[in-house]
């Protein structure tokens, strides 16, 4: 792993970083490495690229890709970057610039898996619930079980804050169910990738899905119980993402508009 590259981009320093060793140490021997991100932070994607380059996984699971898009990756990545982004329909996906993600694809010869939940399916979860729209054994992933009351309340609080307290808290239960669906779908892709390739598998996703307490690691532990799962969170400006991680890295923040402007 190119330690100096990671931490120079994250801290602006060119000295050998104190935390470089732990990154390698933490991921050593892991079957599944989940690397979180704040989606629009380029430094977080640099770290993901370097982790993939070091691990050289047999499979990569992307939150950002559907299964259909993942199936097209191998055929388009060798070409022009703009053409690759266009072939994947990236501009219509709502994710940040493809140029931030492209080096992750190029860092290994891993088989790529998509685990995106479409907007249409997410909308239907509000009316029908998570079980109706999970393409798998919902019971095996604990989706048939109601969340424990304390966790449900904590999740509602997070959604209330994320929506700038502009929506009634009690109306956000559907968002909690969508989050459960996204987590379980990512874990399902991990399980399939482990079955197909034997691992290791690296997962590229947001910090909210990478959290150990109720994110992807929780679901992977249910369906691939023998897998060693490592989760890396990435914060900004000294902030630590919630949910527990095996390692938390830090990076400078980026300028972004106030997300609450949309609710004003």
JSON list of N, CA, C and O in Angstrom, two decimals, residues 32-36 61-63 115 141 155 179-191 201-224 227 229-231 243-245:
[
{"chain": "A", "resi": 32, "resn": "UNK", "atom": "N", "xyz": [-13.45, -9.95, 4.07]},
{"chain": "A", "resi": 32, "resn": "UNK", "atom": "CA", "xyz": [-14.26, -8.84, 3.57]},
{"chain": "A", "resi": 32, "resn": "UNK", "atom": "C", "xyz": [-13.74, -7.55, 4.20]},
{"chain": "A", "resi": 32, "resn": "UNK", "atom": "O", "xyz": [-13.62, -7.44, 5.42]},
{"chain": "A", "resi": 33, "resn": "UNK", "atom": "N", "xyz": [-13.42, -6.57, 3.36]},
{"chain": "A", "resi": 33, "resn": "UNK", "atom": "CA", "xyz": [-12.99, -5.25, 3.82]},
{"chain": "A", "resi": 33, "resn": "UNK", "atom": "C", "xyz": [-14.00, -4.23, 3.31]},
{"chain": "A", "resi": 33, "resn": "UNK", "atom": "O", "xyz": [-14.17, -4.08, 2.09]},
{"chain": "A", "resi": 34, "resn": "UNK", "atom": "N", "xyz": [-14.66, -3.56, 4.22]},
{"chain": "A", "resi": 34, "resn": "UNK", "atom": "CA", "xyz": [-15.65, -2.55, 3.86]},
{"chain": "A", "resi": 34, "resn": "UNK", "atom": "C", "xyz": [-15.03, -1.18, 4.09]},
{"chain": "A", "resi": 34, "resn": "UNK", "atom": "O", "xyz": [-14.59, -0.88, 5.21]},
{"chain": "A", "resi": 35, "resn": "UNK", "atom": "N", "xyz": [-14.96, -0.37, 3.06]},
{"chain": "A", "resi": 35, "resn": "UNK", "atom": "CA", "xyz": [-14.32, 0.94, 3.16]},
{"chain": "A", "resi": 35, "resn": "UNK", "atom": "C", "xyz": [-15.37, 2.02, 2.93]},
{"chain": "A", "resi": 35, "resn": "UNK", "atom": "O", "xyz": [-15.86, 2.21, 1.82]},
{"chain": "A", "resi": 36, "resn": "UNK", "atom": "N", "xyz": [-15.71, 2.70, 4.01]},
{"chain": "A", "resi": 36, "resn": "UNK", "atom": "CA", "xyz": [-16.72, 3.75, 3.94]},
{"chain": "A", "resi": 36, "resn": "UNK", "atom": "C", "xyz": [-16.19, 5.02, 3.31]},
{"chain": "A", "resi": 36, "resn": "UNK", "atom": "O", "xyz": [-14.99, 5.17, 3.04]},
{"chain": "A", "resi": 61, "resn": "UNK", "atom": "N", "xyz": [-17.47, -4.92, -4.48]},
{"chain": "A", "resi": 61, "resn": "UNK", "atom": "CA", "xyz": [-18.90, -4.66, -4.41]},
{"chain": "A", "resi": 61, "resn": "UNK", "atom": "C", "xyz": [-19.09, -3.15, -4.29]},
{"chain": "A", "resi": 61, "resn": "UNK", "atom": "O", "xyz": [-18.53, -2.52, -3.39]},
{"chain": "A", "resi": 62, "resn": "UNK", "atom": "N", "xyz": [-19.88, -2.58, -5.19]},
{"chain": "A", "resi": 62, "resn": "UNK", "atom": "CA", "xyz": [-20.12, -1.14, -5.21]},
{"chain": "A", "resi": 62, "resn": "UNK", "atom": "C", "xyz": [-21.58, -0.83, -4.86]},
{"chain": "A", "resi": 62, "resn": "UNK", "atom": "O", "xyz": [-22.51, -1.34, -5.50]},
{"chain": "A", "resi": 63, "resn": "UNK", "atom": "N", "xyz": [-21.75, 0.04, -3.87]},
{"chain": "A", "resi": 63, "resn": "UNK", "atom": "CA", "xyz": [-23.08, 0.59, -3.59]},
{"chain": "A", "resi": 63, "resn": "UNK", "atom": "C", "xyz": [-23.61, 1.38, -4.77]},
{"chain": "A", "resi": 63, "resn": "UNK", "atom": "O", "xyz": [-24.82, 1.47, -4.99]},
{"chain": "A", "resi": 115, "resn": "UNK", "atom": "N", "xyz": [-24.70, -3.41, -6.10]},
{"chain": "A", "resi": 115, "resn": "UNK", "atom": "CA", "xyz": [-25.66, -3.63, -5.02]},
{"chain": "A", "resi": 115, "resn": "UNK", "atom": "C", "xyz": [-26.57, -2.43, -4.81]},
{"chain": "A", "resi": 115, "resn": "UNK", "atom": "O", "xyz": [-27.11, -2.22, -3.73]},
{"chain": "A", "resi": 141, "resn": "UNK", "atom": "N", "xyz": [-31.72, -12.67, 6.55]},
{"chain": "A", "resi": 141, "resn": "UNK", "atom": "CA", "xyz": [-31.10, -11.36, 6.76]},
{"chain": "A", "resi": 141, "resn": "UNK", "atom": "C", "xyz": [-31.76, -10.56, 7.89]},
{"chain": "A", "resi": 141, "resn": "UNK", "atom": "O", "xyz": [-31.49, -9.37, 8.04]},
{"chain": "A", "resi": 155, "resn": "UNK", "atom": "N", "xyz": [-32.37, 5.34, 14.83]},
{"chain": "A", "resi": 155, "resn": "UNK", "atom": "CA", "xyz": [-32.41, 5.48, 13.36]},
{"chain": "A", "resi": 155, "resn": "UNK", "atom": "C", "xyz": [-33.35, 6.62, 12.96]},
{"chain": "A", "resi": 155, "resn": "UNK", "atom": "O", "xyz": [-33.05, 7.38, 12.01]},
{"chain": "A", "resi": 179, "resn": "UNK", "atom": "N", "xyz": [-33.04, 2.04, 4.34]},
{"chain": "A", "resi": 179, "resn": "UNK", "atom": "CA", "xyz": [-31.65, 1.84, 4.77]},
{"chain": "A", "resi": 179, "resn": "UNK", "atom": "C", "xyz": [-31.40, 0.37, 5.06]},
{"chain": "A", "resi": 179, "resn": "UNK", "atom": "O", "xyz": [-30.34, -0.18, 4.70]},
{"chain": "A", "resi": 180, "resn": "UNK", "atom": "N", "xyz": [-32.34, -0.29, 5.70]},
{"chain": "A", "resi": 180, "resn": "UNK", "atom": "CA", "xyz": [-32.19, -1.72, 5.96]},
{"chain": "A", "resi": 180, "resn": "UNK", "atom": "C", "xyz": [-32.07, -2.50, 4.65]},
{"chain": "A", "resi": 180, "resn": "UNK", "atom": "O", "xyz": [-31.26, -3.43, 4.52]},
{"chain": "A", "resi": 181, "resn": "UNK", "atom": "N", "xyz": [-32.89, -2.13, 3.67]},
{"chain": "A", "resi": 181, "resn": "UNK", "atom": "CA", "xyz": [-32.84, -2.81, 2.38]},
{"chain": "A", "resi": 181, "resn": "UNK", "atom": "C", "xyz": [-31.49, -2.61, 1.70]},
{"chain": "A", "resi": 181, "resn": "UNK", "atom": "O", "xyz": [-30.91, -3.55, 1.15]},
{"chain": "A", "resi": 182, "resn": "UNK", "atom": "N", "xyz": [-30.96, -1.40, 1.75]},
{"chain": "A", "resi": 182, "resn": "UNK", "atom": "CA", "xyz": [-29.67, -1.13, 1.12]},
{"chain": "A", "resi": 182, "resn": "UNK", "atom": "C", "xyz": [-28.56, -1.93, 1.82]},
{"chain": "A", "resi": 182, "resn": "UNK", "atom": "O", "xyz": [-27.69, -2.51, 1.15]},
{"chain": "A", "resi": 183, "resn": "UNK", "atom": "N", "xyz": [-28.58, -1.96, 3.13]},
{"chain": "A", "resi": 183, "resn": "UNK", "atom": "CA", "xyz": [-27.57, -2.72, 3.87]},
{"chain": "A", "resi": 183, "resn": "UNK", "atom": "C", "xyz": [-27.63, -4.20, 3.54]},
{"chain": "A", "resi": 183, "resn": "UNK", "atom": "O", "xyz": [-26.60, -4.85, 3.28]},
{"chain": "A", "resi": 184, "resn": "UNK", "atom": "N", "xyz": [-28.84, -4.75, 3.56]},
{"chain": "A", "resi": 184, "resn": "UNK", "atom": "CA", "xyz": [-29.00, -6.18, 3.28]},
{"chain": "A", "resi": 184, "resn": "UNK", "atom": "C", "xyz": [-28.63, -6.51, 1.84]},
{"chain": "A", "resi": 184, "resn": "UNK", "atom": "O", "xyz": [-28.06, -7.58, 1.57]},
{"chain": "A", "resi": 185, "resn": "UNK", "atom": "N", "xyz": [-28.93, -5.63, 0.90]},
{"chain": "A", "resi": 185, "resn": "UNK", "atom": "CA", "xyz": [-28.60, -5.86, -0.50]},
{"chain": "A", "resi": 185, "resn": "UNK", "atom": "C", "xyz": [-27.08, -5.85, -0.71]},
{"chain": "A", "resi": 185, "resn": "UNK", "atom": "O", "xyz": [-26.54, -6.67, -1.47]},
{"chain": "A", "resi": 186, "resn": "UNK", "atom": "N", "xyz": [-26.40, -4.96, -0.04]},
{"chain": "A", "resi": 186, "resn": "UNK", "atom": "CA", "xyz": [-24.94, -4.95, -0.09]},
{"chain": "A", "resi": 186, "resn": "UNK", "atom": "C", "xyz": [-24.38, -6.26, 0.48]},
{"chain": "A", "resi": 186, "resn": "UNK", "atom": "O", "xyz": [-23.48, -6.87, -0.09]},
{"chain": "A", "resi": 187, "resn": "UNK", "atom": "N", "xyz": [-24.92, -6.68, 1.63]},
{"chain": "A", "resi": 187, "resn": "UNK", "atom": "CA", "xyz": [-24.44, -7.93, 2.24]},
{"chain": "A", "resi": 187, "resn": "UNK", "atom": "C", "xyz": [-24.75, -9.13, 1.37]},
{"chain": "A", "resi": 187, "resn": "UNK", "atom": "O", "xyz": [-23.95, -10.07, 1.30]},
{"chain": "A", "resi": 188, "resn": "UNK", "atom": "N", "xyz": [-25.88, -9.11, 0.69]},
{"chain": "A", "resi": 188, "resn": "UNK", "atom": "CA", "xyz": [-26.24, -10.19, -0.22]},
{"chain": "A", "resi": 188, "resn": "UNK", "atom": "C", "xyz": [-25.21, -10.28, -1.36]},
{"chain": "A", "resi": 188, "resn": "UNK", "atom": "O", "xyz": [-24.80, -11.37, -1.76]},
{"chain": "A", "resi": 189, "resn": "UNK", "atom": "N", "xyz": [-24.80, -9.12, -1.87]},
{"chain": "A", "resi": 189, "resn": "UNK", "atom": "CA", "xyz": [-23.79, -9.10, -2.93]},
{"chain": "A", "resi": 189, "resn": "UNK", "atom": "C", "xyz": [-22.45, -9.62, -2.41]},
{"chain": "A", "resi": 189, "resn": "UNK", "atom": "O", "xyz": [-21.72, -10.33, -3.12]},
{"chain": "A", "resi": 190, "resn": "UNK", "atom": "N", "xyz": [-22.12, -9.30, -1.17]},
{"chain": "A", "resi": 190, "resn": "UNK", "atom": "CA", "xyz": [-20.89, -9.82, -0.57]},
{"chain": "A", "resi": 190, "resn": "UNK", "atom": "C", "xyz": [-20.95, -11.34, -0.48]},
{"chain": "A", "resi": 190, "resn": "UNK", "atom": "O", "xyz": [-19.99, -12.04, -0.83]},
{"chain": "A", "resi": 191, "resn": "UNK", "atom": "N", "xyz": [-22.09, -11.86, -0.01]},
{"chain": "A", "resi": 191, "resn": "UNK", "atom": "CA", "xyz": [-22.24, -13.32, 0.11]},
{"chain": "A", "resi": 191, "resn": "UNK", "atom": "C", "xyz": [-22.10, -14.00, -1.25]},
{"chain": "A", "resi": 191, "resn": "UNK", "atom": "O", "xyz": [-21.46, -15.05, -1.37]},
{"chain": "A", "resi": 201, "resn": "UNK", "atom": "N", "xyz": [-13.07, -9.88, -0.57]},
{"chain": "A", "resi": 201, "resn": "UNK", "atom": "CA", "xyz": [-14.01, -8.94, -1.16]},
{"chain": "A", "resi": 201, "resn": "UNK", "atom": "C", "xyz": [-13.80, -7.58, -0.52]},
{"chain": "A", "resi": 201, "resn": "UNK", "atom": "O", "xyz": [-13.66, -7.48, 0.70]},
{"chain": "A", "resi": 202, "resn": "UNK", "atom": "N", "xyz": [-13.77, -6.54, -1.34]},
{"chain": "A", "resi": 202, "resn": "UNK", "atom": "CA", "xyz": [-13.75, -5.17, -0.84]},
{"chain": "A", "resi": 202, "resn": "UNK", "atom": "C", "xyz": [-15.07, -4.51, -1.22]},
{"chain": "A", "resi": 202, "resn": "UNK", "atom": "O", "xyz": [-15.54, -4.64, -2.36]},
{"chain": "A", "resi": 203, "resn": "UNK", "atom": "N", "xyz": [-15.67, -3.81, -0.26]},
{"chain": "A", "resi": 203, "resn": "UNK", "atom": "CA", "xyz": [-16.94, -3.13, -0.47]},
{"chain": "A", "resi": 203, "resn": "UNK", "atom": "C", "xyz": [-16.72, -1.63, -0.44]},
{"chain": "A", "resi": 203, "resn": "UNK", "atom": "O", "xyz": [-16.10, -1.11, 0.50]},
{"chain": "A", "resi": 204, "resn": "UNK", "atom": "N", "xyz": [-17.22, -0.94, -1.44]},
{"chain": "A", "resi": 204, "resn": "UNK", "atom": "CA", "xyz": [-17.13, 0.51, -1.55]},
{"chain": "A", "resi": 204, "resn": "UNK", "atom": "C", "xyz": [-18.51, 1.08, -1.28]},
{"chain": "A", "resi": 204, "resn": "UNK", "atom": "O", "xyz": [-19.46, 0.84, -2.04]},
{"chain": "A", "resi": 205, "resn": "UNK", "atom": "N", "xyz": [-18.64, 1.84, -0.19]},
{"chain": "A", "resi": 205, "resn": "UNK", "atom": "CA", "xyz": [-19.96, 2.30, 0.22]},
{"chain": "A", "resi": 205, "resn": "UNK", "atom": "C", "xyz": [-19.84, 3.50, 1.14]},
{"chain": "A", "resi": 205, "resn": "UNK", "atom": "O", "xyz": [-18.74, 3.90, 1.53]},
{"chain": "A", "resi": 206, "resn": "UNK", "atom": "N", "xyz": [-20.96, 4.08, 1.50]},
{"chain": "A", "resi": 206, "resn": "UNK", "atom": "CA", "xyz": [-20.96, 5.19, 2.43]},
{"chain": "A", "resi": 206, "resn": "UNK", "atom": "C", "xyz": [-20.72, 4.73, 3.86]},
{"chain": "A", "resi": 206, "resn": "UNK", "atom": "O", "xyz": [-20.95, 3.57, 4.21]},
{"chain": "A", "resi": 207, "resn": "UNK", "atom": "N", "xyz": [-20.25, 5.66, 4.69]},
{"chain": "A", "resi": 207, "resn": "UNK", "atom": "CA", "xyz": [-20.00, 5.33, 6.08]},
{"chain": "A", "resi": 207, "resn": "UNK", "atom": "C", "xyz": [-21.22, 4.76, 6.79]},
{"chain": "A", "resi": 207, "resn": "UNK", "atom": "O", "xyz": [-21.10, 3.89, 7.65]},
{"chain": "A", "resi": 208, "resn": "UNK", "atom": "N", "xyz": [-22.40, 5.24, 6.42]},
{"chain": "A", "resi": 208, "resn": "UNK", "atom": "CA", "xyz": [-23.61, 4.77, 7.09]},
{"chain": "A", "resi": 208, "resn": "UNK", "atom": "C", "xyz": [-23.89, 3.30, 6.87]},
{"chain": "A", "resi": 208, "resn": "UNK", "atom": "O", "xyz": [-24.50, 2.65, 7.72]},
{"chain": "A", "resi": 209, "resn": "UNK", "atom": "N", "xyz": [-23.44, 2.77, 5.75]},
{"chain": "A", "resi": 209, "resn": "UNK", "atom": "CA", "xyz": [-23.59, 1.34, 5.48]},
{"chain": "A", "resi": 209, "resn": "UNK", "atom": "C", "xyz": [-22.44, 0.53, 6.05]},
{"chain": "A", "resi": 209, "resn": "UNK", "atom": "O", "xyz": [-22.58, -0.67, 6.30]},
{"chain": "A", "resi": 210, "resn": "UNK", "atom": "N", "xyz": [-21.29, 1.16, 6.26]},
{"chain": "A", "resi": 210, "resn": "UNK", "atom": "CA", "xyz": [-20.11, 0.45, 6.72]},
{"chain": "A", "resi": 210, "resn": "UNK", "atom": "C", "xyz": [-20.10, 0.26, 8.24]},
{"chain": "A", "resi": 210, "resn": "UNK", "atom": "O", "xyz": [-19.29, -0.54, 8.74]},
{"chain": "A", "resi": 211, "resn": "UNK", "atom": "N", "xyz": [-20.95, 0.92, 8.95]},
{"chain": "A", "resi": 211, "resn": "UNK", "atom": "CA", "xyz": [-20.93, 0.86, 10.42]},
{"chain": "A", "resi": 211, "resn": "UNK", "atom": "C", "xyz": [-21.16, -0.57, 10.91]},
{"chain": "A", "resi": 211, "resn": "UNK", "atom": "O", "xyz": [-22.00, -1.29, 10.38]},
{"chain": "A", "resi": 212, "resn": "UNK", "atom": "N", "xyz": [-20.43, -0.94, 11.96]},
{"chain": "A", "resi": 212, "resn": "UNK", "atom": "CA", "xyz": [-20.45, -2.32, 12.44]},
{"chain": "A", "resi": 212, "resn": "UNK", "atom": "C", "xyz": [-21.73, -2.66, 13.18]},
{"chain": "A", "resi": 212, "resn": "UNK", "atom": "O", "xyz": [-22.18, -3.81, 13.18]},
{"chain": "A", "resi": 213, "resn": "UNK", "atom": "N", "xyz": [-22.36, -1.69, 13.85]},
{"chain": "A", "resi": 213, "resn": "UNK", "atom": "CA", "xyz": [-23.46, -2.03, 14.73]},
{"chain": "A", "resi": 213, "resn": "UNK", "atom": "C", "xyz": [-24.69, -2.52, 13.99]},
{"chain": "A", "resi": 213, "resn": "UNK", "atom": "O", "xyz": [-25.28, -3.55, 14.35]},
{"chain": "A", "resi": 214, "resn": "UNK", "atom": "N", "xyz": [-25.10, -1.81, 12.95]},
{"chain": "A", "resi": 214, "resn": "UNK", "atom": "CA", "xyz": [-26.30, -2.25, 12.23]},
{"chain": "A", "resi": 214, "resn": "UNK", "atom": "C", "xyz": [-26.17, -2.13, 10.71]},
{"chain": "A", "resi": 214, "resn": "UNK", "atom": "O", "xyz": [-27.16, -2.28, 9.99]},
{"chain": "A", "resi": 215, "resn": "UNK", "atom": "N", "xyz": [-24.98, -1.91, 10.21]},
{"chain": "A", "resi": 215, "resn": "UNK", "atom": "CA", "xyz": [-24.78, -1.79, 8.78]},
{"chain": "A", "resi": 215, "resn": "UNK", "atom": "C", "xyz": [-24.46, -3.13, 8.12]},
{"chain": "A", "resi": 215, "resn": "UNK", "atom": "O", "xyz": [-24.85, -4.20, 8.60]},
{"chain": "A", "resi": 216, "resn": "UNK", "atom": "N", "xyz": [-23.74, -3.07, 7.03]},
{"chain": "A", "resi": 216, "resn": "UNK", "atom": "CA", "xyz": [-23.42, -4.28, 6.25]},
{"chain": "A", "resi": 216, "resn": "UNK", "atom": "C", "xyz": [-22.74, -5.36, 7.09]},
{"chain": "A", "resi": 216, "resn": "UNK", "atom": "O", "xyz": [-23.07, -6.54, 6.93]},
{"chain": "A", "resi": 217, "resn": "UNK", "atom": "N", "xyz": [-21.81, -5.02, 7.98]},
{"chain": "A", "resi": 217, "resn": "UNK", "atom": "CA", "xyz": [-21.17, -6.09, 8.78]},
{"chain": "A", "resi": 217, "resn": "UNK", "atom": "C", "xyz": [-22.16, -6.94, 9.57]},
{"chain": "A", "resi": 217, "resn": "UNK", "atom": "O", "xyz": [-21.98, -8.15, 9.71]},
{"chain": "A", "resi": 218, "resn": "UNK", "atom": "N", "xyz": [-23.22, -6.31, 10.08]},
{"chain": "A", "resi": 218, "resn": "UNK", "atom": "CA", "xyz": [-24.24, -7.06, 10.82]},
{"chain": "A", "resi": 218, "resn": "UNK", "atom": "C", "xyz": [-24.88, -8.12, 9.94]},
{"chain": "A", "resi": 218, "resn": "UNK", "atom": "O", "xyz": [-25.07, -9.28, 10.36]},
{"chain": "A", "resi": 219, "resn": "UNK", "atom": "N", "xyz": [-25.22, -7.76, 8.72]},
{"chain": "A", "resi": 219, "resn": "UNK", "atom": "CA", "xyz": [-25.89, -8.69, 7.82]},
{"chain": "A", "resi": 219, "resn": "UNK", "atom": "C", "xyz": [-24.95, -9.77, 7.29]},
{"chain": "A", "resi": 219, "resn": "UNK", "atom": "O", "xyz": [-25.33, -10.93, 7.15]},
{"chain": "A", "resi": 220, "resn": "UNK", "atom": "N", "xyz": [-23.71, -9.36, 7.00]},
{"chain": "A", "resi": 220, "resn": "UNK", "atom": "CA", "xyz": [-22.73, -10.35, 6.52]},
{"chain": "A", "resi": 220, "resn": "UNK", "atom": "C", "xyz": [-22.50, -11.41, 7.59]},
{"chain": "A", "resi": 220, "resn": "UNK", "atom": "O", "xyz": [-22.39, -12.61, 7.30]},
{"chain": "A", "resi": 221, "resn": "UNK", "atom": "N", "xyz": [-22.46, -11.00, 8.85]},
{"chain": "A", "resi": 221, "resn": "UNK", "atom": "CA", "xyz": [-22.24, -11.95, 9.94]},
{"chain": "A", "resi": 221, "resn": "UNK", "atom": "C", "xyz": [-23.35, -13.00, 10.02]},
{"chain": "A", "resi": 221, "resn": "UNK", "atom": "O", "xyz": [-23.11, -14.13, 10.45]},
{"chain": "A", "resi": 222, "resn": "UNK", "atom": "N", "xyz": [-24.53, -12.65, 9.58]},
{"chain": "A", "resi": 222, "resn": "UNK", "atom": "CA", "xyz": [-25.65, -13.59, 9.60]},
{"chain": "A", "resi": 222, "resn": "UNK", "atom": "C", "xyz": [-25.56, -14.62, 8.47]},
{"chain": "A", "resi": 222, "resn": "UNK", "atom": "O", "xyz": [-25.89, -15.79, 8.67]},
{"chain": "A", "resi": 223, "resn": "UNK", "atom": "N", "xyz": [-25.12, -14.17, 7.29]},
{"chain": "A", "resi": 223, "resn": "UNK", "atom": "CA", "xyz": [-25.20, -15.06, 6.13]},
{"chain": "A", "resi": 223, "resn": "UNK", "atom": "C", "xyz": [-23.85, -15.66, 5.72]},
{"chain": "A", "resi": 223, "resn": "UNK", "atom": "O", "xyz": [-23.81, -16.64, 4.98]},
{"chain": "A", "resi": 224, "resn": "UNK", "atom": "N", "xyz": [-22.76, -15.05, 6.18]},
{"chain": "A", "resi": 224, "resn": "UNK", "atom": "CA", "xyz": [-21.42, -15.62, 5.95]},
{"chain": "A", "resi": 224, "resn": "UNK", "atom": "C", "xyz": [-20.71, -15.60, 7.31]},
{"chain": "A", "resi": 224, "resn": "UNK", "atom": "O", "xyz": [-19.74, -14.86, 7.51]},
{"chain": "A", "resi": 227, "resn": "UNK", "atom": "N", "xyz": [-16.83, -15.59, 7.86]},
{"chain": "A", "resi": 227, "resn": "UNK", "atom": "CA", "xyz": [-16.00, -14.58, 7.21]},
{"chain": "A", "resi": 227, "resn": "UNK", "atom": "C", "xyz": [-15.44, -13.59, 8.23]},
{"chain": "A", "resi": 227, "resn": "UNK", "atom": "O", "xyz": [-16.14, -13.16, 9.15]},
{"chain": "A", "resi": 229, "resn": "UNK", "atom": "N", "xyz": [-14.61, -9.98, 8.82]},
{"chain": "A", "resi": 229, "resn": "UNK", "atom": "CA", "xyz": [-15.06, -8.73, 8.22]},
{"chain": "A", "resi": 229, "resn": "UNK", "atom": "C", "xyz": [-14.37, -7.56, 8.92]},
{"chain": "A", "resi": 229, "resn": "UNK", "atom": "O", "xyz": [-14.41, -7.45, 10.15]},
{"chain": "A", "resi": 230, "resn": "UNK", "atom": "N", "xyz": [-13.77, -6.69, 8.14]},
{"chain": "A", "resi": 230, "resn": "UNK", "atom": "CA", "xyz": [-13.11, -5.49, 8.65]},
{"chain": "A", "resi": 230, "resn": "UNK", "atom": "C", "xyz": [-13.82, -4.27, 8.04]},
{"chain": "A", "resi": 230, "resn": "UNK", "atom": "O", "xyz": [-14.06, -4.22, 6.84]},
{"chain": "A", "resi": 231, "resn": "UNK", "atom": "N", "xyz": [-14.12, -3.31, 8.90]},
{"chain": "A", "resi": 231, "resn": "UNK", "atom": "CA", "xyz": [-14.80, -2.11, 8.43]},
{"chain": "A", "resi": 231, "resn": "UNK", "atom": "C", "xyz": [-13.97, -0.88, 8.73]},
{"chain": "A", "resi": 231, "resn": "UNK", "atom": "O", "xyz": [-13.53, -0.68, 9.87]},
{"chain": "A", "resi": 243, "resn": "UNK", "atom": "N", "xyz": [-21.31, 4.51, 14.66]},
{"chain": "A", "resi": 243, "resn": "UNK", "atom": "CA", "xyz": [-21.63, 3.12, 14.41]},
{"chain": "A", "resi": 243, "resn": "UNK", "atom": "C", "xyz": [-20.56, 2.11, 14.69]},
{"chain": "A", "resi": 243, "resn": "UNK", "atom": "O", "xyz": [-20.81, 0.92, 14.68]},
{"chain": "A", "resi": 244, "resn": "UNK", "atom": "N", "xyz": [-19.34, 2.57, 14.94]},
{"chain": "A", "resi": 244, "resn": "UNK", "atom": "CA", "xyz": [-18.27, 1.65, 15.27]},
{"chain": "A", "resi": 244, "resn": "UNK", "atom": "C", "xyz": [-17.57, 1.08, 14.04]},
{"chain": "A", "resi": 244, "resn": "UNK", "atom": "O", "xyz": [-18.23, 0.63, 13.10]},
{"chain": "A", "resi": 245, "resn": "UNK", "atom": "N", "xyz": [-16.25, 1.14, 14.04]},
{"chain": "A", "resi": 245, "resn": "UNK", "atom": "CA", "xyz": [-15.42, 0.66, 12.93]},
{"chain": "A", "resi": 245, "resn": "UNK", "atom": "C", "xyz": [-14.17, 0.02, 13.49]},
{"chain": "A", "resi": 245, "resn": "UNK", "atom": "O", "xyz": [-13.77, 0.29, 14.63]}
]
